Coordinates of C-alpha atoms and ligand atoms in Angstrom, one line a residue:
M1 CA 68.2 140.3 135.0
S2 CA 67.5 139.3 138.6
F3 CA 64.6 136.9 139.4
Y4 CA 62.7 139.7 141.2
E5 CA 63.3 142.3 138.5
Y6 CA 60.2 143.7 136.7
R7 CA 59.3 142.1 133.3
W8 CA 55.8 142.5 132.0
W9 CA 55.3 138.7 131.6
K10 CA 55.9 138.1 135.2
E11 CA 52.9 140.1 136.1
A12 CA 50.7 138.9 133.1
I13 CA 47.6 136.8 133.3
G14 CA 47.6 134.5 130.3
Y15 CA 44.7 132.7 128.5
E16 CA 45.2 129.9 125.9
I17 CA 43.0 130.1 122.8
Y18 CA 42.5 127.0 120.7
L19 CA 41.5 129.0 117.7
K20 CA 39.6 126.4 115.8
S21 CA 37.1 125.9 118.7
F22 CA 36.9 129.5 120.2
K23 CA 34.5 131.6 118.1
D24 CA 33.4 131.4 114.5
S25 CA 32.8 134.9 112.9
N26 CA 31.9 134.0 109.3
G27 CA 29.5 131.1 109.7
D28 CA 31.6 128.3 108.3
G29 CA 31.6 126.3 111.6
I30 CA 35.3 126.9 112.2
G31 CA 36.7 129.3 114.9
D32 CA 38.8 132.1 113.4
I33 CA 40.9 135.2 114.1
N34 CA 37.9 137.6 113.7
G35 CA 36.0 135.5 116.2
I36 CA 38.7 136.4 118.8
R37 CA 38.4 140.0 118.0
E38 CA 34.7 139.9 118.8
K39 CA 35.7 138.4 122.3
L40 CA 38.6 140.6 123.4
D41 CA 36.3 142.5 125.8
Y42 CA 35.2 139.3 127.3
L43 CA 38.8 138.3 128.0
K44 CA 39.8 141.8 129.2
D45 CA 36.9 141.7 131.7
L46 CA 38.1 138.5 133.0
G47 CA 41.5 140.2 133.7
I48 CA 43.5 138.6 130.9
T49 CA 46.6 140.5 129.6
L50 CA 48.2 137.8 127.6
I51 CA 46.9 135.5 124.9
W52 CA 48.6 132.3 123.8
L53 CA 47.3 131.6 120.4
C54 CA 47.5 128.0 119.2
P55 CA 49.0 127.5 115.7
F56 CA 47.2 129.6 113.1
Y57 CA 49.6 129.0 110.1
K58 CA 48.7 127.3 106.9
S59 CA 48.2 123.6 107.6
P60 CA 46.5 120.5 106.2
M61 CA 45.2 120.2 109.8
D62 CA 46.3 116.6 110.4
D63 CA 47.0 117.8 114.0
N64 CA 44.9 120.9 113.9
G65 CA 47.7 123.3 112.9
Y66 CA 50.6 121.7 114.6
D67 CA 51.4 120.4 111.2
V68 CA 52.5 123.6 109.4
S69 CA 52.8 123.8 105.6
D70 CA 53.6 127.5 105.4
Y71 CA 54.8 129.5 108.4
Y72 CA 54.5 132.8 106.6
D73 CA 50.8 132.6 106.0
I74 CA 47.6 132.2 107.9
D75 CA 45.4 129.2 107.3
P76 CA 42.5 130.5 105.1
S77 CA 40.0 128.8 107.5
F78 CA 41.3 131.1 110.3
G79 CA 41.5 134.3 108.2
T80 CA 44.1 136.5 106.7
L81 CA 47.3 138.3 107.6
D82 CA 45.3 141.5 107.6
D83 CA 42.9 140.0 110.2
M84 CA 45.9 139.0 112.3
K85 CA 47.4 142.5 112.2
A86 CA 44.0 144.0 113.2
L87 CA 43.8 141.4 116.1
I88 CA 47.2 142.4 117.3
A89 CA 46.5 146.1 117.1
E90 CA 43.1 145.8 118.9
A91 CA 44.5 143.5 121.6
H92 CA 47.4 145.9 122.2
E93 CA 45.0 148.8 122.6
K94 CA 43.2 146.9 125.3
G95 CA 46.3 146.0 127.1
I96 CA 46.5 142.4 125.9
R97 CA 49.6 140.9 124.5
I98 CA 49.7 138.0 122.1
I99 CA 52.1 135.1 122.0
A100 CA 52.1 132.6 119.0
D101 CA 52.4 128.9 119.2
F102 CA 55.7 128.3 117.4
V103 CA 56.1 124.8 116.0
M104 CA 59.8 124.1 116.0
N105 CA 60.1 120.3 116.1
Q106 CA 58.4 119.4 112.8
T107 CA 56.6 120.7 109.7
S108 CA 53.7 119.2 107.7
D109 CA 54.7 116.6 105.0
E110 CA 53.1 119.2 102.7
H111 CA 55.6 121.9 103.6
Q112 CA 57.7 122.9 100.5
W113 CA 60.9 121.8 102.4
F114 CA 59.6 118.3 102.9
I115 CA 58.1 118.1 99.4
E116 CA 61.7 118.8 98.2
S117 CA 63.4 116.7 100.9
R118 CA 61.7 113.5 100.0
K119 CA 62.4 113.8 96.2
S120 CA 65.9 112.4 96.3
K121 CA 68.8 111.6 98.6
D122 CA 70.9 114.5 97.2
N123 CA 68.2 117.1 97.1
P124 CA 69.3 120.4 98.8
Y125 CA 66.6 120.0 101.4
R126 CA 67.2 116.4 102.2
D127 CA 69.0 117.3 105.4
Y128 CA 66.2 119.5 106.6
Y129 CA 64.7 116.3 107.9
I130 CA 66.0 113.2 109.7
W131 CA 66.4 110.2 107.2
A132 CA 67.8 106.8 107.9
D133 CA 68.1 103.4 106.3
G134 CA 65.9 100.5 107.7
R135 CA 67.7 97.5 109.2
I136 CA 67.4 93.9 108.2
M137 CA 66.5 91.7 111.2
D138 CA 65.8 88.0 110.8
G139 CA 65.6 88.6 107.0
V140 CA 62.9 91.3 107.4
E141 CA 63.3 95.1 107.0
V142 CA 62.5 97.0 110.1
E143 CA 62.7 100.6 111.2
P144 CA 66.1 102.2 112.0
T145 CA 65.3 102.0 115.7
N146 CA 62.5 100.6 117.9
W147 CA 61.6 103.9 119.3
A148 CA 57.9 104.8 119.7
S149 CA 56.0 107.8 118.5
F150 CA 54.0 109.9 120.9
F151 CA 51.0 109.2 118.7
G152 CA 51.3 105.5 118.6
G153 CA 53.3 103.1 116.5
S154 CA 57.0 103.7 115.4
C155 CA 58.6 107.2 115.3
W156 CA 59.8 106.3 111.8
E157 CA 57.9 106.2 108.5
K158 CA 59.2 104.6 105.3
D159 CA 59.1 106.8 102.2
L160 CA 58.8 104.7 99.1
L161 CA 60.4 107.1 96.8
T162 CA 63.9 106.7 98.1
G163 CA 63.3 103.7 100.3
Q164 CA 64.6 105.5 103.4
Y165 CA 62.7 106.3 106.6
Y166 CA 62.0 109.7 108.0
M167 CA 61.7 110.4 111.7
K168 CA 58.3 111.5 113.0
I169 CA 57.8 111.5 116.7
F170 CA 54.1 112.6 116.2
S171 CA 52.0 111.7 113.2
K172 CA 53.4 110.4 109.9
K173 CA 52.2 113.7 108.3
M174 CA 54.5 115.5 110.7
P175 CA 58.2 114.9 109.8
D176 CA 60.7 116.1 112.3
L177 CA 63.2 118.8 111.4
N178 CA 66.8 118.3 111.6
W179 CA 68.1 121.0 113.9
S180 CA 71.7 119.9 113.5
N181 CA 71.5 121.5 110.0
P182 CA 72.4 125.2 110.4
N183 CA 70.0 126.0 107.5
V184 CA 67.1 124.7 109.5
R185 CA 68.1 126.9 112.3
T186 CA 68.5 130.1 110.3
S187 CA 65.1 129.3 108.4
M188 CA 63.4 129.0 111.7
Q189 CA 65.0 132.1 113.0
D190 CA 63.8 134.0 110.0
I191 CA 60.2 132.9 110.6
A192 CA 60.3 134.0 114.2
K193 CA 61.6 137.4 113.1
F194 CA 58.8 137.8 110.6
W195 CA 56.1 137.4 113.4
L196 CA 57.9 139.5 115.9
D197 CA 58.2 142.3 113.4
L198 CA 54.6 141.9 112.7
G199 CA 53.9 142.7 116.4
I200 CA 53.6 139.3 118.1
D201 CA 54.8 139.5 121.7
G202 CA 56.6 136.2 121.9
F203 CA 56.1 132.5 121.6
R204 CA 54.9 129.4 123.2
V205 CA 57.5 127.1 121.8
D206 CA 55.9 123.8 121.0
A207 CA 57.6 120.4 121.7
V208 CA 60.9 122.3 122.4
A209 CA 62.3 119.4 124.4
H210 CA 62.7 117.3 121.3
I211 CA 64.6 119.3 118.9
G212 CA 68.1 118.0 119.9
R213 CA 68.7 114.5 118.5
R214 CA 71.3 111.9 119.3
K215 CA 73.5 111.0 116.3
D216 CA 73.7 107.2 117.0
L217 CA 70.6 105.3 116.3
V218 CA 70.6 102.7 119.1
D219 CA 67.6 100.6 120.1
S220 CA 65.9 101.4 123.4
T221 CA 66.4 98.6 125.9
I222 CA 63.4 99.4 128.2
E223 CA 61.3 96.5 129.0
T224 CA 57.7 96.8 127.8
N225 CA 55.5 94.4 125.8
D226 CA 55.3 96.8 122.9
K227 CA 57.2 96.4 119.8
Y228 CA 58.0 100.2 119.8
K229 CA 59.4 101.5 123.1
P230 CA 58.1 104.8 124.5
D231 CA 61.7 105.7 125.6
W232 CA 61.5 109.5 125.4
R233 CA 65.1 109.9 126.7
M234 CA 66.2 108.9 123.2
F235 CA 65.1 112.3 121.9
S236 CA 64.1 114.5 124.8
N237 CA 66.0 117.1 126.8
L238 CA 69.3 116.2 125.3
P239 CA 72.2 118.7 125.9
V240 CA 72.7 119.7 122.3
L241 CA 69.2 121.4 122.3
F242 CA 70.4 124.0 124.7
D243 CA 73.1 125.1 122.1
Y244 CA 70.4 125.6 119.6
L245 CA 68.3 127.5 121.9
K246 CA 71.2 129.7 123.0
E247 CA 71.8 130.5 119.4
F248 CA 68.2 131.3 118.8
N249 CA 68.1 133.5 121.7
Q250 CA 71.2 135.4 120.6
E251 CA 70.0 135.8 117.0
V252 CA 66.3 136.6 117.7
W253 CA 64.6 136.6 121.0
S254 CA 67.0 138.7 122.9
K255 CA 66.6 141.5 120.5
Y256 CA 63.0 142.0 121.3
D257 CA 60.9 142.8 124.5
I258 CA 59.1 139.5 124.3
M259 CA 58.4 136.5 126.3
T260 CA 59.1 132.8 125.4
V261 CA 57.6 129.8 127.1
G262 CA 58.7 126.3 126.1
E263 CA 56.7 123.2 126.3
V264 CA 59.0 120.8 128.1
G265 CA 56.4 118.4 129.3
G266 CA 56.6 115.2 131.2
G267 CA 59.7 113.7 132.8
A268 CA 61.9 116.9 133.0
T269 CA 63.1 117.5 136.5
A270 CA 63.1 121.0 138.1
D271 CA 66.8 121.1 137.5
E272 CA 66.4 120.3 133.8
A273 CA 63.6 122.9 133.5
N274 CA 66.0 125.3 135.2
K275 CA 68.5 124.8 132.3
Y276 CA 66.0 126.1 129.8
A277 CA 64.8 129.2 131.8
E278 CA 67.5 129.9 134.3
V279 CA 67.6 133.6 135.2
K280 CA 71.3 133.8 134.7
D281 CA 72.0 131.7 131.7
G282 CA 68.7 130.3 130.2
S283 CA 67.5 130.9 126.8
M284 CA 63.8 131.0 127.5
D285 CA 61.8 132.9 130.0
M286 CA 59.9 129.9 131.3
V287 CA 58.8 126.3 130.6
F288 CA 55.6 124.3 131.0
N289 CA 56.0 121.1 132.8
F290 CA 53.1 118.5 133.0
D291 CA 53.8 117.2 136.5
H292 CA 50.5 118.3 138.1
C293 CA 48.5 116.6 135.4
W294 CA 46.9 113.1 136.1
H295 CA 46.9 113.0 139.8
N296 CA 43.8 110.8 139.8
N297 CA 43.1 107.3 138.7
V298 CA 42.2 107.8 135.1
W299 CA 45.2 106.1 133.8
D300 CA 45.0 103.0 136.0
M301 CA 41.2 102.6 136.1
K302 CA 40.2 98.9 135.8
E303 CA 36.4 98.9 135.2
I304 CA 34.0 101.0 133.2
G305 CA 32.1 103.1 135.7
D306 CA 34.8 103.4 138.3
P307 CA 34.7 106.8 139.8
I308 CA 37.5 109.3 139.3
K309 CA 39.4 109.7 142.5
V310 CA 41.8 112.7 143.0
N311 CA 45.1 112.0 144.9
L312 CA 45.7 115.4 146.5
V313 CA 48.8 114.4 148.5
S314 CA 50.7 113.5 145.3
L315 CA 49.4 116.7 143.7
K316 CA 50.7 118.8 146.6
Q317 CA 54.1 117.0 146.3
V318 CA 54.7 118.2 142.8
W319 CA 53.6 121.7 143.6
K320 CA 56.1 121.7 146.3
K321 CA 58.7 120.3 144.0
W322 CA 58.2 123.1 141.4
Q323 CA 57.2 126.1 143.6
K324 CA 60.3 125.6 145.7
G325 CA 62.7 124.0 143.2
Q326 CA 62.4 126.8 140.7
Y327 CA 61.7 129.8 142.9
G328 CA 64.5 132.3 142.7
K329 CA 66.2 130.4 139.9
A330 CA 63.8 130.3 136.9
W331 CA 60.4 131.8 136.2
M332 CA 57.5 129.5 135.7
P333 CA 54.0 129.4 134.3
I334 CA 51.1 127.9 136.4
Y335 CA 48.1 126.3 134.6
W336 CA 45.6 123.6 135.1
L337 CA 45.2 122.2 131.7
N338 CA 45.8 123.0 128.0
H339 CA 44.6 121.8 124.6
D340 CA 46.2 118.4 125.3
Q341 CA 44.3 117.6 128.5
P342 CA 40.9 116.6 129.5
R343 CA 38.7 119.3 131.2
L344 CA 39.6 120.5 134.7
M345 CA 36.1 120.2 136.0
S346 CA 36.0 116.5 135.1
Q347 CA 39.5 115.8 136.3
Y348 CA 39.8 117.5 139.6
G349 CA 36.4 119.2 140.1
N350 CA 32.8 118.1 140.7
P351 CA 30.4 118.8 137.8
D352 CA 27.5 118.5 140.3
K353 CA 29.0 121.4 142.3
P354 CA 30.5 123.6 139.5
F355 CA 30.7 126.9 141.2
L356 CA 32.2 125.7 144.4
S357 CA 34.6 123.2 143.0
G358 CA 35.5 125.4 140.1
S359 CA 36.2 128.5 142.1
M360 CA 38.2 126.5 144.6
L361 CA 40.4 125.0 142.0
G362 CA 41.1 128.5 140.5
Q363 CA 41.9 130.0 143.9
A364 CA 44.0 127.0 144.9
L365 CA 46.2 127.4 141.8
Y366 CA 46.3 130.9 140.7
L367 CA 47.5 132.5 143.9
M368 CA 50.6 130.4 143.8
W369 CA 54.0 131.7 142.3
G370 CA 54.2 131.8 138.4
T371 CA 52.4 133.3 135.5
P372 CA 48.8 132.0 135.2
F373 CA 47.5 130.5 132.0
V374 CA 43.8 129.8 131.9
Y375 CA 42.6 127.4 129.1
Q376 CA 39.5 128.5 127.3
G377 CA 36.3 127.2 128.9
E378 CA 38.0 126.6 132.2
E379 CA 36.7 129.9 133.5
I380 CA 33.1 128.8 132.9
G381 CA 33.5 125.1 134.1
M382 CA 33.3 123.2 130.8
T383 CA 33.3 119.5 131.2
N384 CA 34.6 116.4 129.3
Y385 CA 32.5 115.2 126.3
P386 CA 30.6 111.9 126.5
F387 CA 32.4 110.1 123.7
K388 CA 30.4 107.1 122.4
S389 CA 32.2 105.9 119.4
V390 CA 35.6 106.4 117.7
N391 CA 33.8 108.7 115.2
D392 CA 33.2 111.2 118.0
F393 CA 36.9 111.7 118.2
N394 CA 39.1 114.0 115.9
D395 CA 42.5 113.6 117.4
V396 CA 45.0 111.9 115.0
S397 CA 46.6 110.1 118.0
V398 CA 43.3 108.5 119.0
K399 CA 42.7 107.3 115.3
T400 CA 46.2 105.9 115.2
T401 CA 46.0 104.0 118.5
Y402 CA 42.5 102.8 117.7
N403 CA 43.7 101.2 114.4
L404 CA 46.7 99.7 116.1
H405 CA 44.9 98.4 119.3
V406 CA 41.3 97.8 118.4
I407 CA 41.3 97.1 114.6
N408 CA 44.6 95.3 114.4
G409 CA 45.3 94.5 118.0
D410 CA 43.2 92.9 120.8
A411 CA 41.9 95.9 122.8
N412 CA 38.2 95.8 123.6
E413 CA 36.3 98.4 121.7
E414 CA 34.0 99.4 124.5
E415 CA 36.8 99.8 127.0
F416 CA 39.0 101.6 124.5
I417 CA 36.2 104.3 123.9
H418 CA 35.4 104.7 127.6
F419 CA 39.0 105.1 128.9
T420 CA 40.2 107.1 126.0
G421 CA 37.2 109.3 126.6
L422 CA 38.4 110.1 130.1
R423 CA 41.9 110.9 129.0
S424 CA 41.5 112.3 125.5
R425 CA 42.9 115.7 124.4
D426 CA 39.6 116.1 122.4
N427 CA 37.8 116.9 125.6
A428 CA 39.5 120.3 125.6
R429 CA 38.8 120.8 121.9
T430 CA 35.0 120.8 121.9
I431 CA 33.7 124.2 120.9
M432 CA 33.4 127.0 123.4
S433 CA 30.0 127.2 124.9
W434 CA 29.0 130.9 124.6
D435 CA 25.3 130.7 125.4
D436 CA 22.2 128.3 125.3
S437 CA 21.2 129.0 121.8
K438 CA 21.8 126.8 118.7
N439 CA 25.5 125.5 118.4
A440 CA 26.1 127.1 121.8
G441 CA 26.4 130.5 120.2
F442 CA 29.8 129.4 118.6
S443 CA 28.6 129.5 114.9
E444 CA 25.7 130.0 112.7
A445 CA 26.7 126.8 111.0
K446 CA 27.2 123.2 112.3
P447 CA 30.6 123.4 114.2
W448 CA 33.5 121.4 113.0
F449 CA 33.6 119.5 116.2
N450 CA 31.4 118.4 119.2
V451 CA 29.2 120.7 121.2
C452 CA 29.3 119.7 124.8
P453 CA 25.7 118.5 125.7
D454 CA 25.7 120.5 128.8
Y455 CA 26.0 123.8 127.0
T456 CA 22.5 125.0 128.0
L457 CA 23.7 125.0 131.7
V458 CA 27.4 125.6 131.4
N459 CA 28.1 128.6 129.2
V460 CA 29.5 132.1 129.2
K461 CA 26.2 133.9 129.2
K462 CA 25.0 132.1 132.3
N463 CA 28.5 132.8 134.1
L464 CA 28.1 136.4 133.3
T465 CA 24.6 136.7 134.6
D466 CA 24.8 134.4 137.6
E467 CA 25.6 136.1 140.9
K468 CA 28.0 133.4 141.7
S469 CA 30.0 131.9 138.9
I470 CA 33.3 130.5 138.2
Y471 CA 34.0 133.3 135.8
K472 CA 33.3 136.0 138.4
H473 CA 35.4 134.2 140.9
Y474 CA 38.3 134.0 138.5
Q475 CA 37.9 137.7 137.9
K476 CA 38.3 138.3 141.7
I477 CA 41.4 136.1 141.8
F478 CA 43.1 138.0 139.1
K479 CA 42.0 141.3 140.6
L480 CA 43.6 140.3 143.8
R481 CA 46.8 139.3 142.0
K482 CA 47.0 142.7 140.4
D483 CA 45.9 144.7 143.5
K484 CA 48.7 147.1 144.3
H485 CA 48.7 146.2 147.9
Y486 CA 49.3 142.5 147.2
L487 CA 50.9 142.2 143.9
N488 CA 54.4 142.1 145.2
T489 CA 53.6 139.3 147.5
L490 CA 51.5 137.2 145.1
V491 CA 53.7 137.7 142.1
Y492 CA 57.2 137.7 143.6
G493 CA 56.7 136.2 147.0
S494 CA 58.1 132.9 148.3
Y495 CA 55.9 129.8 148.7
K496 CA 55.6 127.6 151.8
Q497 CA 53.3 124.7 151.9
L498 CA 51.4 123.9 155.1
L499 CA 49.8 120.5 156.1
P500 CA 51.6 118.5 153.4
K501 CA 50.2 115.1 154.5
H502 CA 46.5 116.3 154.7
E503 CA 44.6 114.2 152.2
R504 CA 41.8 116.7 151.5
V505 CA 43.1 120.2 152.3
Y506 CA 45.7 122.2 150.4
A507 CA 47.1 125.2 152.2
Y508 CA 50.1 127.5 151.4
V509 CA 51.6 130.9 152.5
R510 CA 53.1 133.5 150.0
E511 CA 55.6 135.8 151.7
A512 CA 57.2 139.0 150.5
D513 CA 56.3 142.4 152.2
K514 CA 53.0 140.8 153.2
L515 CA 52.0 137.3 154.2
I516 CA 49.1 135.7 152.3
L517 CA 47.6 132.3 153.2
T518 CA 45.3 130.3 151.0
V519 CA 43.5 127.3 152.4
T520 CA 41.3 125.1 150.2
N521 CA 39.2 122.0 150.6
F522 CA 39.5 119.9 147.5
F523 CA 36.5 117.6 148.4
D524 CA 32.9 117.5 149.1
T525 CA 33.4 117.0 152.8
T526 CA 33.7 119.1 156.0
E527 CA 37.3 119.4 157.2
P528 CA 38.4 120.6 160.6
V529 CA 42.0 122.0 160.3
S530 CA 44.3 123.8 162.6
I531 CA 47.0 126.2 161.4
R532 CA 49.3 127.5 164.1
G533 CA 51.7 130.4 164.2
Y534 CA 49.7 133.0 162.3
K535 CA 46.7 135.2 163.0
V536 CA 44.2 136.6 160.4
S537 CA 44.3 140.4 159.6
K538 CA 41.5 140.0 157.1
I539 CA 39.9 137.8 154.6
L540 CA 41.0 138.7 151.0
L541 CA 38.9 136.2 149.1
S542 CA 36.5 133.3 149.7
N543 CA 34.0 131.3 147.8
Y544 CA 31.7 131.3 150.8
E545 CA 30.3 134.4 152.4
D546 CA 31.0 133.7 156.1
S547 CA 34.4 132.0 156.3
K548 CA 36.1 131.5 159.7
T549 CA 39.0 133.5 160.8
T550 CA 40.4 131.5 163.8
L551 CA 43.2 129.6 162.0
S552 CA 43.9 127.3 165.0
N553 CA 40.3 126.1 164.7
L554 CA 39.0 126.3 161.2
T555 CA 36.2 124.2 159.7
L556 CA 36.2 124.1 155.9
R557 CA 32.9 123.4 154.2
P558 CA 32.8 121.4 150.8
Y559 CA 35.2 123.0 148.4
E560 CA 35.7 126.0 150.5
A561 CA 38.6 128.3 149.5
V562 CA 39.7 131.1 151.7
T563 CA 42.7 133.5 151.2
Y564 CA 43.7 135.5 154.2
L565 CA 46.0 138.4 154.8
I566 CA 47.9 137.2 157.9
E567 CA 50.5 138.0 160.5
K568 CA 53.0 136.0 162.3
R569 CA 52.1 135.4 165.9
Ligands
LIG1 C1 52.6 119.6 121.5 C2 51.3 120.2 121.3 C3 50.3 119.1 120.8 C4 50.9 118.7 119.5 C5 52.3 118.2 119.5 C6 52.9 118.2 118.2 O1 52.7 118.6 122.4 O2 50.8 120.8 122.5 O3 49.0 119.5 120.7 O4 50.1 117.6 119.0 O5 53.1 119.1 120.3 O6 53.2 119.4 117.7
LIG2 CA1 35.1 130.7 110.6

């Protein structure tokens, strides 16, 4: 396959659904599969042709479904296998494909494999997981290595039954699978086949960067004050995982007309990402990186009350790195946020000017190269939740770090809540605001999680009735991407960034059979800019009615976003 060859997923418009918070159909306060069925037309009208469905498998919900106890069944709180079959059939009828989140790195500790595995050292399932002895240091037993878990604390947990430690890079209820065991690999392949045969159109492969492990258990030597070192190189992007993926692709994925998108996350370089998804030799179709996340000050804020400041220049640098580094080599998704990030409107937008800032952000991103993935609620401008106490959070990683740093450490409670509130994944997991009625139209019953207090103003119903709304602007963006005159340029065209040093304006040209320029002002300011070498043929899309067309002498108003069909001078 060549980079430019047609595959349905290159032209798709994706939408991520965090099932638990999307729509409750049966009045128990928990989002479910039938809730999605009710909203398929809503998604279709937005222009969506692909759904990424977060884990729906049977789960004790320690990490809301990323801890799977049975891969062959649906969690009863989400519905039944029949509901899933009906969802797939109805979505397909509307031209929407569905990919499932596939959790390959770990299972729940309540999965049958782990229940067996922990029983004894010679249990046939022992090697499904990664077990090691502790070490004695200064007369005290410590973990096999000093590696940290992503969710706080050590990445090892001692199991009293056999006295050994099992590896868990997430929560202690999420033991890591041992992919060097061929039985693990074939068991996982069987699961994938089961869902593909049921009609699923592919997978978003969770935490795929971590499935290859090093054999030697050496301590990390990175210098931090922490007892456990966040040295992700110890178990991320290691060469052996590409063998596992190659085999998986040969045995399963390559036999179906599907798409696979891996979660590769932070730290991976464009070259590393190319290894996963290279057109020639890669085993996956594309991978998510996290590089565009956090280009503001929320991780180094000093004082409660400090304003959020966006660093557009560094954001533009990472776009340049990926848009140029992977173009022609490996396909790529583009997205603003997912269920592990705070809300876009609160991160990079302006909740006081929701339409202008929200429409600008959509237009800036989704006319770049790559397959778009909208995260539920982004299209209506949902905002972060005002967390006041640790009880307002649900995320197991927040609870773990709270216990470590506030209860048993020396972190200040008020600061912990404030700063965690700005960064927390729970911001994305508040229930979807459908309308201004009770429980934001999500459920008859009290929802399982927070309702955003601004739901009377920020909701789907209002977006659908307002003349100008983010939802309607997103509709226009996706219509433009699919327009037969521009599709070739917007989907397959190259990318060139203009004005790279400008601190407030982001501009880029896409080029194939046509030339399309997008110019956006990321701030609440008026920006004079001059772009030379091109002239405007026409305006294709703008979030203002009367945008200027003299490129050498433009004045962008607050959050103005304009896309032009242009010609070279
Ligand atoms: C991924 C998921 C995240 C989950 C973790 C463990 O990063 O996106 O939500 O907690 O993997 O499965
Ligand atoms: Ca329900």
